[in-house]
Amino acid sequence: MNRTPAHHPSPITHYPSRLLYFPGCALKDQARGYEEATLAALAALGYEVRELPRWNCCGTVYALAQDDLMRHVGPLRNLIRAQEQGAEELLTLCAMCYHTLSRTARFVQNPENLRRLNAFMDEEEDYRGSVRVLHLVQLLAGLAERLPRAVKVDLAGLRAGAYYGCTLLRPRDVAVDHPERPEVMEAVLAALGAEPVCFPERVECCGAYLTVTEPEAVRLRAGAILLSAAQNGAEVLVTACPLCHFNLRERRPLGAPKLPVVYLGEVLAWALGVKPVPEALAPRVGVRG
Amino acid sequence: MAAELRLSRENLNAPFLQKLGEISGQNVFACYQCGKCSAGCLFAEHMDVLPNQVIRLLQLGDEGVLAARAPWVCAACLACSVRCPKGVDVARIMEALRQLALRRGIMPVQLKLDREFPQIALVGALRKVTP
Ligand code: SF4
Ligand code: SF4
């Protein structure tokens, strides 16, 4: 696990101790536990995390059509809100929010796109293009050296499979690590004292929003992912995406391995001792081998 | 797709192909039909036309591809896009096909809203069926 990733070769280690945070809809609803655990853990690490005022929907899926400016307006408004606060970084916990916001931030790096969108949104102050969208896993990767000293609860023996899914890894220009051979989540899990487990399906799609239109296709995907993780020895699946989390739990086919599916921020909170390890996993923790 | 396909130079300048190029920003003629996109597509087994075949039909100017189910089974996972050796962003072509179909009033999927979905799934799915 010590190969240098081909992308983002040097993790950024100097984040300000004050961070502006974009929650998105899932963190206020089905993934409330993810938000609560993460905010408590970041506070324990000394971060002052403030919620972005007047945030709106990130758009959920990034618009792949190039002829429709309208679809970039939602994400861009959030970047303007962050700019108004004088923030250089905007922290996200949801992988899908990270994806739409960071891709829009990249889209407006092109001066012509920026000009057109600013002209289109003339009710807002002009966006100047300087907010950097950050995902929790990037923040934690930058802290990898500090984390072991902050760990209060020994997670040794907890075999955790990181499930990346799509939106943190593709396309390359917003990927948090190498799109096919990522290791950043495993590195963070190891820094927290857990035992990372790699499995082939960790970078493969769960079916995402097809859960609405093609639930059977998603069921097959959930089964394949859970099986791949279990066969490689994982006892828990760790994700940063509320939609993956939903699909892996609610579309689990009959007979598929019953691995618990948890959020990255929850594992962080267990290790730092700000949230108790759930009972089902407690017997695994602190047991070596 | 069309039962009979007439191959001609005119097909290459078909207005719908130009529109598709505008929406997707992609050049379908860059594809050399290696099949890598289809090989790695986790949803190909549910498609009527495989991703590489979609591109091939577009290269031939076959407008019938607008009625295909394939783009609606595509999860926009971007695996094909990061793997294409020719740099073709296949997911953008799938999105352009959905958009072209929607803008013509074609939507061959059903929204089964008979159970509870989290907001993130609903908004994602609904945005894919909004022209
Ligand atoms: S991977 Fe690229 S070049 Fe190969 S068939 Fe697909 S689109 Fe064409
Ligand atoms: S983006 Fe669509 S076509 Fe491409 S691999 Fe994913 S599901 Fe298949």
Short mmCIF file of C-alpha atoms and ligand atoms in Angstrom, two decimals:
data_model
loop_
_atom_site.label_atom_id
_atom_site.label_comp_id
_atom_site.label_asym_id
_atom_site.label_seq_id
_atom_site.Cartn_x
_atom_site.Cartn_y
_atom_site.Cartn_z
CA MET A 1 0.00 0.00 0.00
CA ASN A 2 2.91 2.43 -0.33
CA ARG A 3 2.87 2.97 -4.06
CA THR A 4 2.70 6.66 -4.92
CA PRO A 5 -0.63 7.37 -6.59
CA ALA A 6 -0.28 8.59 -10.14
CA HIS A 7 -2.68 11.44 -9.46
CA HIS A 8 -2.44 14.01 -6.72
CA PRO A 9 1.04 12.71 -5.90
CA SER A 10 1.52 14.87 -2.85
CA PRO A 11 -1.44 15.14 -0.50
CA ILE A 12 -2.21 18.68 0.50
CA THR A 13 -1.37 18.92 4.18
CA HIS A 14 -1.98 22.57 4.93
CA TYR A 15 -5.66 23.12 5.33
CA PRO A 16 -6.84 25.97 7.47
CA SER A 17 -8.26 24.89 10.80
CA ARG A 18 -11.49 26.67 9.87
CA LEU A 19 -13.48 25.04 7.12
CA LEU A 20 -16.64 25.93 5.29
CA TYR A 21 -18.84 22.89 4.76
CA PHE A 22 -21.43 22.05 2.10
CA PRO A 23 -23.86 19.38 3.38
CA GLY A 24 -26.28 18.66 0.52
CA CYS A 25 -29.66 16.95 0.87
CA ALA A 26 -28.59 13.45 1.89
CA LEU A 27 -26.52 14.62 4.88
CA LYS A 28 -29.61 16.32 6.28
CA ASP A 29 -31.81 13.31 5.67
CA GLN A 30 -30.89 9.67 5.13
CA ALA A 31 -27.20 10.22 5.98
CA ARG A 32 -27.64 12.34 9.11
CA GLY A 33 -25.46 9.92 11.05
CA TYR A 34 -22.60 10.54 8.60
CA GLU A 35 -22.80 14.29 9.15
CA GLU A 36 -23.12 14.04 12.90
CA ALA A 37 -20.22 11.60 13.30
CA THR A 38 -17.95 13.54 10.95
CA LEU A 39 -18.59 16.95 12.47
CA ALA A 40 -17.97 15.57 15.96
CA ALA A 41 -14.75 13.91 14.81
CA LEU A 42 -13.47 17.00 12.98
CA ALA A 43 -14.14 19.07 16.09
CA ALA A 44 -12.09 16.55 18.09
CA LEU A 45 -9.28 17.06 15.56
CA GLY A 46 -9.40 20.79 16.20
CA TYR A 47 -11.31 21.93 13.14
CA GLU A 48 -13.84 24.68 13.28
CA VAL A 49 -16.37 23.60 10.68
CA ARG A 50 -19.08 26.01 9.62
CA GLU A 51 -22.04 25.18 7.38
CA LEU A 52 -22.28 27.17 4.13
CA PRO A 53 -25.09 29.71 4.54
CA ARG A 54 -27.97 29.53 2.05
CA TRP A 55 -26.68 26.44 0.25
CA ASN A 56 -28.83 24.83 -2.41
CA CYS A 57 -28.98 21.47 -4.20
CA CYS A 58 -25.71 20.54 -5.93
CA GLY A 59 -27.65 19.06 -8.84
CA THR A 60 -26.85 15.46 -7.78
CA VAL A 61 -25.65 14.41 -11.24
CA TYR A 62 -23.25 16.53 -13.23
CA ALA A 63 -24.68 17.73 -16.55
CA LEU A 64 -22.79 15.94 -19.32
CA ALA A 65 -24.50 17.91 -22.09
CA GLN A 66 -22.36 20.82 -23.19
CA ASP A 67 -25.01 23.02 -24.75
CA ASP A 68 -27.01 23.65 -21.62
CA LEU A 69 -25.63 26.31 -19.27
CA MET A 70 -28.71 26.18 -17.10
CA ARG A 71 -27.57 22.97 -15.46
CA HIS A 72 -24.42 24.52 -14.08
CA VAL A 73 -26.26 27.27 -12.29
CA GLY A 74 -27.16 25.26 -9.18
CA PRO A 75 -23.65 24.10 -8.34
CA LEU A 76 -22.16 27.48 -9.26
CA ARG A 77 -24.46 29.32 -6.88
CA ASN A 78 -22.95 27.29 -4.05
CA LEU A 79 -19.45 28.28 -5.13
CA ILE A 80 -20.56 31.92 -5.14
CA ARG A 81 -21.99 31.49 -1.60
CA ALA A 82 -18.58 30.15 -0.54
CA GLN A 83 -16.81 33.05 -2.24
CA GLU A 84 -19.06 35.48 -0.36
CA GLN A 85 -17.79 33.93 2.86
CA GLY A 86 -14.21 34.53 1.78
CA ALA A 87 -13.53 30.78 1.76
CA GLU A 88 -10.80 29.21 -0.31
CA GLU A 89 -11.99 25.67 0.34
CA LEU A 90 -15.42 24.13 0.44
CA LEU A 91 -15.58 20.81 2.26
CA THR A 92 -18.00 18.09 1.11
CA LEU A 93 -18.80 14.75 2.71
CA CYS A 94 -21.13 13.39 0.03
CA ALA A 95 -19.26 11.94 -2.95
CA MET A 96 -21.95 13.11 -5.36
CA CYS A 97 -21.85 16.69 -4.09
CA TYR A 98 -18.07 16.60 -4.35
CA HIS A 99 -18.41 15.46 -7.94
CA THR A 100 -20.90 18.05 -9.18
CA LEU A 101 -19.31 20.94 -7.32
CA SER A 102 -15.73 20.12 -8.26
CA ARG A 103 -16.62 19.51 -11.90
CA THR A 104 -18.46 22.80 -12.07
CA ALA A 105 -15.49 24.52 -10.44
CA ARG A 106 -13.37 23.01 -13.20
CA PHE A 107 -15.85 23.92 -15.92
CA VAL A 108 -15.57 27.59 -15.04
CA GLN A 109 -11.76 27.46 -15.08
CA ASN A 110 -12.35 28.00 -18.77
CA PRO A 111 -12.62 31.81 -19.04
CA GLU A 112 -15.28 31.67 -21.75
CA ASN A 113 -17.50 29.34 -19.71
CA LEU A 114 -17.00 31.57 -16.69
CA ARG A 115 -17.89 34.68 -18.66
CA ARG A 116 -21.04 33.12 -20.08
CA LEU A 117 -22.24 31.80 -16.74
CA ASN A 118 -21.54 35.06 -14.95
CA ALA A 119 -23.47 36.93 -17.63
CA PHE A 120 -26.30 34.42 -17.38
CA MET A 121 -26.53 34.73 -13.59
CA ASP A 122 -26.52 38.48 -13.41
CA GLU A 123 -28.53 38.48 -10.18
CA GLU A 124 -25.44 37.15 -8.37
CA GLU A 125 -22.05 38.68 -7.81
CA ASP A 126 -19.55 37.44 -10.40
CA TYR A 127 -17.77 34.24 -9.55
CA ARG A 128 -14.02 34.72 -9.61
CA GLY A 129 -13.12 31.06 -9.89
CA SER A 130 -11.03 30.57 -6.79
CA VAL A 131 -12.97 28.17 -4.52
CA ARG A 132 -11.42 24.73 -4.23
CA VAL A 133 -13.86 21.89 -3.60
CA LEU A 134 -12.51 19.38 -1.15
CA HIS A 135 -13.76 15.96 -0.14
CA LEU A 136 -13.43 14.56 3.38
CA VAL A 137 -11.19 11.75 2.17
CA GLN A 138 -8.71 14.31 0.77
CA LEU A 139 -8.71 16.21 4.02
CA LEU A 140 -8.08 13.01 5.99
CA ALA A 141 -5.39 11.83 3.57
CA GLY A 142 -3.54 15.05 4.24
CA LEU A 143 -3.74 14.29 7.96
CA ALA A 144 -2.61 10.67 7.62
CA GLU A 145 0.51 11.31 9.71
CA ARG A 146 -1.40 13.05 12.48
CA LEU A 147 -4.30 10.63 12.68
CA PRO A 148 -2.57 7.69 14.41
CA ARG A 149 -1.70 9.98 17.33
CA ALA A 150 -5.34 11.09 17.62
CA VAL A 151 -6.73 7.54 17.65
CA LYS A 152 -8.34 6.64 21.00
CA VAL A 153 -10.06 3.36 20.16
CA ASP A 154 -8.08 0.51 18.72
CA LEU A 155 -9.78 -0.71 15.53
CA ALA A 156 -7.10 -3.34 14.88
CA GLY A 157 -8.71 -6.47 13.52
CA LEU A 158 -11.54 -4.62 11.84
CA ARG A 159 -11.21 -5.67 8.20
CA ALA A 160 -12.67 -2.75 6.31
CA GLY A 161 -13.25 -2.72 2.55
CA ALA A 162 -13.26 0.76 1.04
CA TYR A 163 -15.94 1.06 -1.61
CA TYR A 164 -15.13 4.10 -3.78
CA GLY A 165 -17.84 3.87 -6.41
CA CYS A 166 -17.71 6.28 -9.34
CA THR A 167 -17.94 9.90 -8.40
CA LEU A 168 -14.76 10.20 -6.33
CA LEU A 169 -12.66 8.59 -9.05
CA ARG A 170 -13.99 9.61 -12.43
CA PRO A 171 -13.29 11.58 -14.51
CA ARG A 172 -9.55 11.95 -13.93
CA ASP A 173 -9.53 15.72 -13.56
CA VAL A 174 -11.52 15.61 -10.32
CA ALA A 175 -10.41 12.16 -9.11
CA VAL A 176 -9.25 11.99 -5.50
CA ASP A 177 -6.79 9.28 -6.56
CA HIS A 178 -5.93 6.99 -9.47
CA PRO A 179 -9.26 6.05 -11.13
CA GLU A 180 -8.44 2.33 -11.40
CA ARG A 181 -6.00 1.70 -8.54
CA PRO A 182 -6.89 4.13 -5.79
CA GLU A 183 -5.42 3.76 -2.32
CA VAL A 184 -6.35 6.93 -0.53
CA MET A 185 -9.32 5.47 1.38
CA GLU A 186 -7.26 2.44 2.38
CA ALA A 187 -4.49 4.76 3.58
CA VAL A 188 -6.96 6.68 5.74
CA LEU A 189 -8.47 3.46 7.17
CA ALA A 190 -4.96 2.21 7.98
CA ALA A 191 -4.09 5.52 9.66
CA LEU A 192 -7.21 5.05 11.81
CA GLY A 193 -5.94 1.65 12.90
CA ALA A 194 -8.33 -0.53 10.88
CA GLU A 195 -7.18 -3.21 8.50
CA PRO A 196 -7.93 -2.14 4.90
CA VAL A 197 -9.06 -4.85 2.49
CA CYS A 198 -8.89 -4.36 -1.29
CA PHE A 199 -11.41 -6.07 -3.54
CA PRO A 200 -11.92 -5.89 -7.32
CA GLU A 201 -15.39 -4.33 -7.24
CA ARG A 202 -14.35 -1.36 -5.08
CA VAL A 203 -14.16 1.02 -8.07
CA GLU A 204 -17.13 -0.35 -10.00
CA CYS A 205 -20.51 1.36 -10.20
CA CYS A 206 -23.38 0.33 -7.91
CA GLY A 207 -26.00 1.50 -10.40
CA ALA A 208 -26.51 4.93 -8.85
CA TYR A 209 -29.83 6.56 -9.79
CA LEU A 210 -30.82 3.54 -11.91
CA THR A 211 -32.20 2.36 -8.58
CA VAL A 212 -35.34 4.28 -9.60
CA THR A 213 -35.71 3.04 -13.19
CA GLU A 214 -33.78 -0.26 -13.24
CA PRO A 215 -33.88 -1.64 -9.70
CA GLU A 216 -33.12 -5.20 -10.86
CA ALA A 217 -29.90 -4.11 -12.57
CA VAL A 218 -28.89 -2.36 -9.35
CA ARG A 219 -29.71 -5.46 -7.32
CA LEU A 220 -27.26 -7.47 -9.45
CA ARG A 221 -24.60 -4.82 -8.87
CA ALA A 222 -25.14 -4.69 -5.14
CA GLY A 223 -24.84 -8.47 -4.97
CA ALA A 224 -21.60 -8.48 -6.97
CA ILE A 225 -20.02 -5.75 -4.84
CA LEU A 226 -20.97 -7.34 -1.52
CA LEU A 227 -19.77 -10.75 -2.68
CA SER A 228 -16.46 -9.39 -3.95
CA ALA A 229 -15.86 -7.60 -0.64
CA ALA A 230 -16.80 -10.62 1.47
CA GLN A 231 -14.74 -13.06 -0.59
CA ASN A 232 -11.69 -10.89 -0.02
CA GLY A 233 -12.21 -10.90 3.71
CA ALA A 234 -13.95 -7.57 4.35
CA GLU A 235 -16.25 -7.49 7.37
CA VAL A 236 -17.55 -4.00 6.80
CA LEU A 237 -17.93 -1.82 3.71
CA VAL A 238 -16.91 1.80 4.00
CA THR A 239 -18.29 4.41 1.59
CA ALA A 240 -18.54 8.16 1.25
CA CYS A 241 -21.60 8.14 -1.01
CA PRO A 242 -25.16 8.16 0.34
CA LEU A 243 -26.50 6.72 -2.92
CA CYS A 244 -24.04 3.79 -2.86
CA HIS A 245 -24.95 3.35 0.81
CA PHE A 246 -28.64 3.13 -0.08
CA ASN A 247 -28.12 0.74 -2.99
CA LEU A 248 -25.78 -1.58 -1.09
CA ARG A 249 -28.28 -1.86 1.75
CA GLU A 250 -31.69 -1.55 0.12
CA ARG A 251 -30.93 -3.38 -3.12
CA ARG A 252 -29.02 -6.21 -1.48
CA PRO A 253 -30.27 -9.41 -3.15
CA LEU A 254 -31.44 -12.36 -1.10
CA GLY A 255 -28.52 -14.52 -0.09
CA ALA A 256 -25.87 -11.80 -0.60
CA PRO A 257 -23.33 -11.37 2.21
CA LYS A 258 -24.79 -9.24 4.99
CA LEU A 259 -21.85 -6.89 5.43
CA PRO A 260 -22.64 -3.73 7.35
CA VAL A 261 -22.25 -0.64 5.12
CA VAL A 262 -20.98 2.43 6.95
CA TYR A 263 -19.70 5.91 6.13
CA LEU A 264 -16.05 6.93 6.22
CA GLY A 265 -16.85 9.63 8.78
CA GLU A 266 -18.36 7.02 11.09
CA VAL A 267 -15.17 4.96 11.14
CA LEU A 268 -13.28 8.18 11.84
CA ALA A 269 -15.58 8.94 14.77
CA TRP A 270 -15.21 5.41 16.22
CA ALA A 271 -11.42 5.60 16.04
CA LEU A 272 -11.30 9.02 17.68
CA GLY A 273 -13.63 7.81 20.39
CA VAL A 274 -16.36 10.38 19.72
CA LYS A 275 -18.93 7.74 18.67
CA PRO A 276 -19.20 4.22 20.01
CA VAL A 277 -18.40 1.31 17.70
CA PRO A 278 -21.76 -0.33 16.85
CA GLU A 279 -22.50 -3.47 18.80
CA ALA A 280 -22.43 -5.72 15.76
CA LEU A 281 -18.83 -4.74 15.06
CA ALA A 282 -17.59 -4.30 18.62
CA PRO A 283 -16.38 -7.91 18.99
CA ARG A 284 -14.05 -7.39 15.99
CA VAL A 285 -12.38 -4.33 17.38
CA GLY A 286 -9.17 -4.66 19.33
CA VAL A 287 -8.84 -8.29 18.29
CA ARG A 288 -5.64 -8.85 16.33
CA GLY A 289 -5.36 -11.40 13.56
CA MET B 1 -32.29 0.45 -35.68
CA ALA B 2 -33.19 0.82 -39.32
CA ALA B 3 -33.81 -2.56 -40.89
CA GLU B 4 -31.99 -1.39 -43.95
CA LEU B 5 -29.19 1.08 -43.72
CA ARG B 6 -28.06 2.95 -46.77
CA LEU B 7 -24.41 3.87 -46.47
CA SER B 8 -23.57 7.16 -48.02
CA ARG B 9 -21.37 10.15 -47.56
CA GLU B 10 -24.46 12.23 -46.80
CA ASN B 11 -25.09 10.23 -43.65
CA LEU B 12 -21.89 11.63 -42.23
CA ASN B 13 -23.31 15.14 -42.42
CA ALA B 14 -26.70 14.23 -41.00
CA PRO B 15 -28.03 17.16 -38.97
CA PHE B 16 -28.72 14.91 -35.98
CA LEU B 17 -25.04 13.90 -35.92
CA GLN B 18 -23.99 17.52 -35.87
CA LYS B 19 -26.38 18.22 -33.02
CA LEU B 20 -25.05 15.18 -31.19
CA GLY B 21 -21.52 16.51 -31.63
CA GLU B 22 -22.62 19.87 -30.26
CA ILE B 23 -24.29 18.42 -27.18
CA SER B 24 -21.61 15.85 -26.41
CA GLY B 25 -18.53 17.74 -27.54
CA GLN B 26 -17.32 14.38 -28.87
CA ASN B 27 -16.19 13.18 -32.29
CA VAL B 28 -17.74 9.75 -32.89
CA PHE B 29 -15.36 9.17 -35.79
CA ALA B 30 -12.43 9.00 -33.40
CA CYS B 31 -13.70 5.60 -32.24
CA TYR B 32 -11.90 2.63 -33.83
CA GLN B 33 -14.29 0.00 -32.45
CA CYS B 34 -11.95 -1.75 -30.05
CA GLY B 35 -14.89 -2.61 -27.80
CA LYS B 36 -13.20 -1.65 -24.55
CA CYS B 37 -16.12 0.55 -23.50
CA SER B 38 -18.55 -2.35 -23.84
CA ALA B 39 -16.18 -4.83 -22.20
CA GLY B 40 -16.04 -2.78 -19.01
CA CYS B 41 -19.64 -1.57 -18.95
CA LEU B 42 -21.42 -3.12 -16.00
CA PHE B 43 -24.81 -2.47 -17.53
CA ALA B 44 -24.09 -3.76 -21.06
CA GLU B 45 -25.90 -6.99 -20.24
CA HIS B 46 -29.14 -5.01 -19.97
CA MET B 47 -28.62 -3.02 -23.17
CA ASP B 48 -30.15 -3.74 -26.58
CA VAL B 49 -27.17 -2.16 -28.34
CA LEU B 50 -23.72 -2.23 -26.72
CA PRO B 51 -21.88 1.05 -26.13
CA ASN B 52 -19.39 0.45 -28.97
CA GLN B 53 -22.27 -0.51 -31.26
CA VAL B 54 -24.06 2.71 -30.38
CA ILE B 55 -20.98 4.58 -31.57
CA ARG B 56 -20.72 2.46 -34.71
CA LEU B 57 -24.34 3.17 -35.64
CA LEU B 58 -23.67 6.85 -35.12
CA GLN B 59 -20.65 6.65 -37.40
CA LEU B 60 -22.96 5.20 -40.04
CA GLY B 61 -25.42 8.01 -39.49
CA ASP B 62 -28.22 5.69 -38.30
CA GLU B 63 -30.78 7.88 -36.61
CA GLY B 64 -32.61 4.77 -35.37
CA VAL B 65 -30.19 4.66 -32.47
CA LEU B 66 -32.27 7.42 -30.87
CA ALA B 67 -34.87 4.78 -30.03
CA ALA B 68 -32.35 2.45 -28.37
CA ARG B 69 -32.74 1.51 -24.72
CA ALA B 70 -28.98 1.53 -24.13
CA PRO B 71 -28.60 5.20 -23.14
CA TRP B 72 -31.36 4.74 -20.56
CA VAL B 73 -29.62 1.80 -18.96
CA CYS B 74 -26.36 3.74 -18.80
CA ALA B 75 -25.63 4.83 -15.24
CA ALA B 76 -23.16 7.52 -16.33
CA CYS B 77 -20.54 5.71 -14.26
CA LEU B 78 -17.82 7.06 -16.61
CA ALA B 79 -15.84 3.81 -16.61
CA CYS B 80 -15.92 3.75 -20.44
CA SER B 81 -14.94 7.41 -20.60
CA VAL B 82 -11.77 6.98 -18.54
CA ARG B 83 -10.81 3.76 -20.33
CA CYS B 84 -11.34 4.59 -24.02
CA PRO B 85 -7.92 4.44 -25.70
CA LYS B 86 -9.08 7.07 -28.21
CA GLY B 87 -10.25 9.51 -25.58
CA VAL B 88 -13.90 9.26 -26.60
CA ASP B 89 -16.11 10.30 -23.70
CA VAL B 90 -18.76 7.64 -24.29
CA ALA B 91 -20.84 8.74 -21.29
CA ARG B 92 -21.23 12.18 -22.88
CA ILE B 93 -22.46 10.53 -26.09
CA MET B 94 -25.01 8.54 -24.06
CA GLU B 95 -26.15 11.78 -22.40
CA ALA B 96 -26.42 13.49 -25.78
CA LEU B 97 -28.56 10.61 -27.05
CA ARG B 98 -30.85 10.90 -24.02
CA GLN B 99 -31.09 14.64 -24.56
CA LEU B 100 -31.80 14.32 -28.30
CA ALA B 101 -34.47 11.70 -27.61
CA LEU B 102 -36.07 13.74 -24.82
CA ARG B 103 -36.08 16.87 -26.93
CA ARG B 104 -38.05 14.85 -29.52
CA GLY B 105 -40.42 13.53 -26.90
CA ILE B 106 -38.97 10.00 -26.72
CA MET B 107 -38.49 8.52 -23.26
CA PRO B 108 -38.37 4.73 -23.21
CA VAL B 109 -38.08 4.36 -19.43
CA GLN B 110 -40.66 4.15 -16.73
CA LEU B 111 -40.24 5.85 -13.43
CA LYS B 112 -41.39 3.34 -10.85
CA LEU B 113 -42.18 5.72 -8.06
CA ASP B 114 -44.25 3.20 -6.12
CA ARG B 115 -41.79 2.95 -3.24
CA GLU B 116 -39.69 5.21 -1.10
CA PHE B 117 -36.52 6.58 -2.57
CA PRO B 118 -34.02 8.88 -0.96
CA GLN B 119 -33.93 12.37 -2.43
CA ILE B 120 -30.47 11.78 -3.90
CA ALA B 121 -31.81 8.90 -6.05
CA LEU B 122 -34.95 10.75 -7.12
CA VAL B 123 -33.24 13.97 -8.09
CA GLY B 124 -30.53 12.04 -9.95
CA ALA B 125 -33.02 9.93 -11.88
CA LEU B 126 -35.35 12.82 -12.63
CA ARG B 127 -32.55 14.96 -13.97
CA LYS B 128 -31.69 12.23 -16.46
CA VAL B 129 -35.21 12.32 -17.88
CA THR B 130 -35.48 16.10 -18.04
CA PRO B 131 -34.79 17.66 -21.43
S1 SF4 C 1 -13.39 2.20 -26.07
FE1 SF4 C 1 -13.37 4.06 -27.33
S2 SF4 C 1 -12.38 3.43 -29.27
FE2 SF4 C 1 -12.95 1.54 -28.18
S3 SF4 C 1 -14.98 1.02 -29.03
FE3 SF4 C 1 -15.36 2.26 -27.18
S4 SF4 C 1 -15.50 4.38 -27.89
FE4 SF4 C 1 -14.58 3.19 -29.54
S1 SF4 C 2 -20.96 5.39 -18.48
FE1 SF4 C 2 -22.73 4.21 -19.21
S2 SF4 C 2 -22.00 3.18 -21.07
FE2 SF4 C 2 -20.19 3.89 -19.96
S3 SF4 C 2 -19.54 2.11 -18.74
FE3 SF4 C 2 -20.87 3.39 -17.45
S4 SF4 C 2 -22.93 2.55 -17.68
FE4 SF4 C 2 -21.68 1.75 -19.39
#
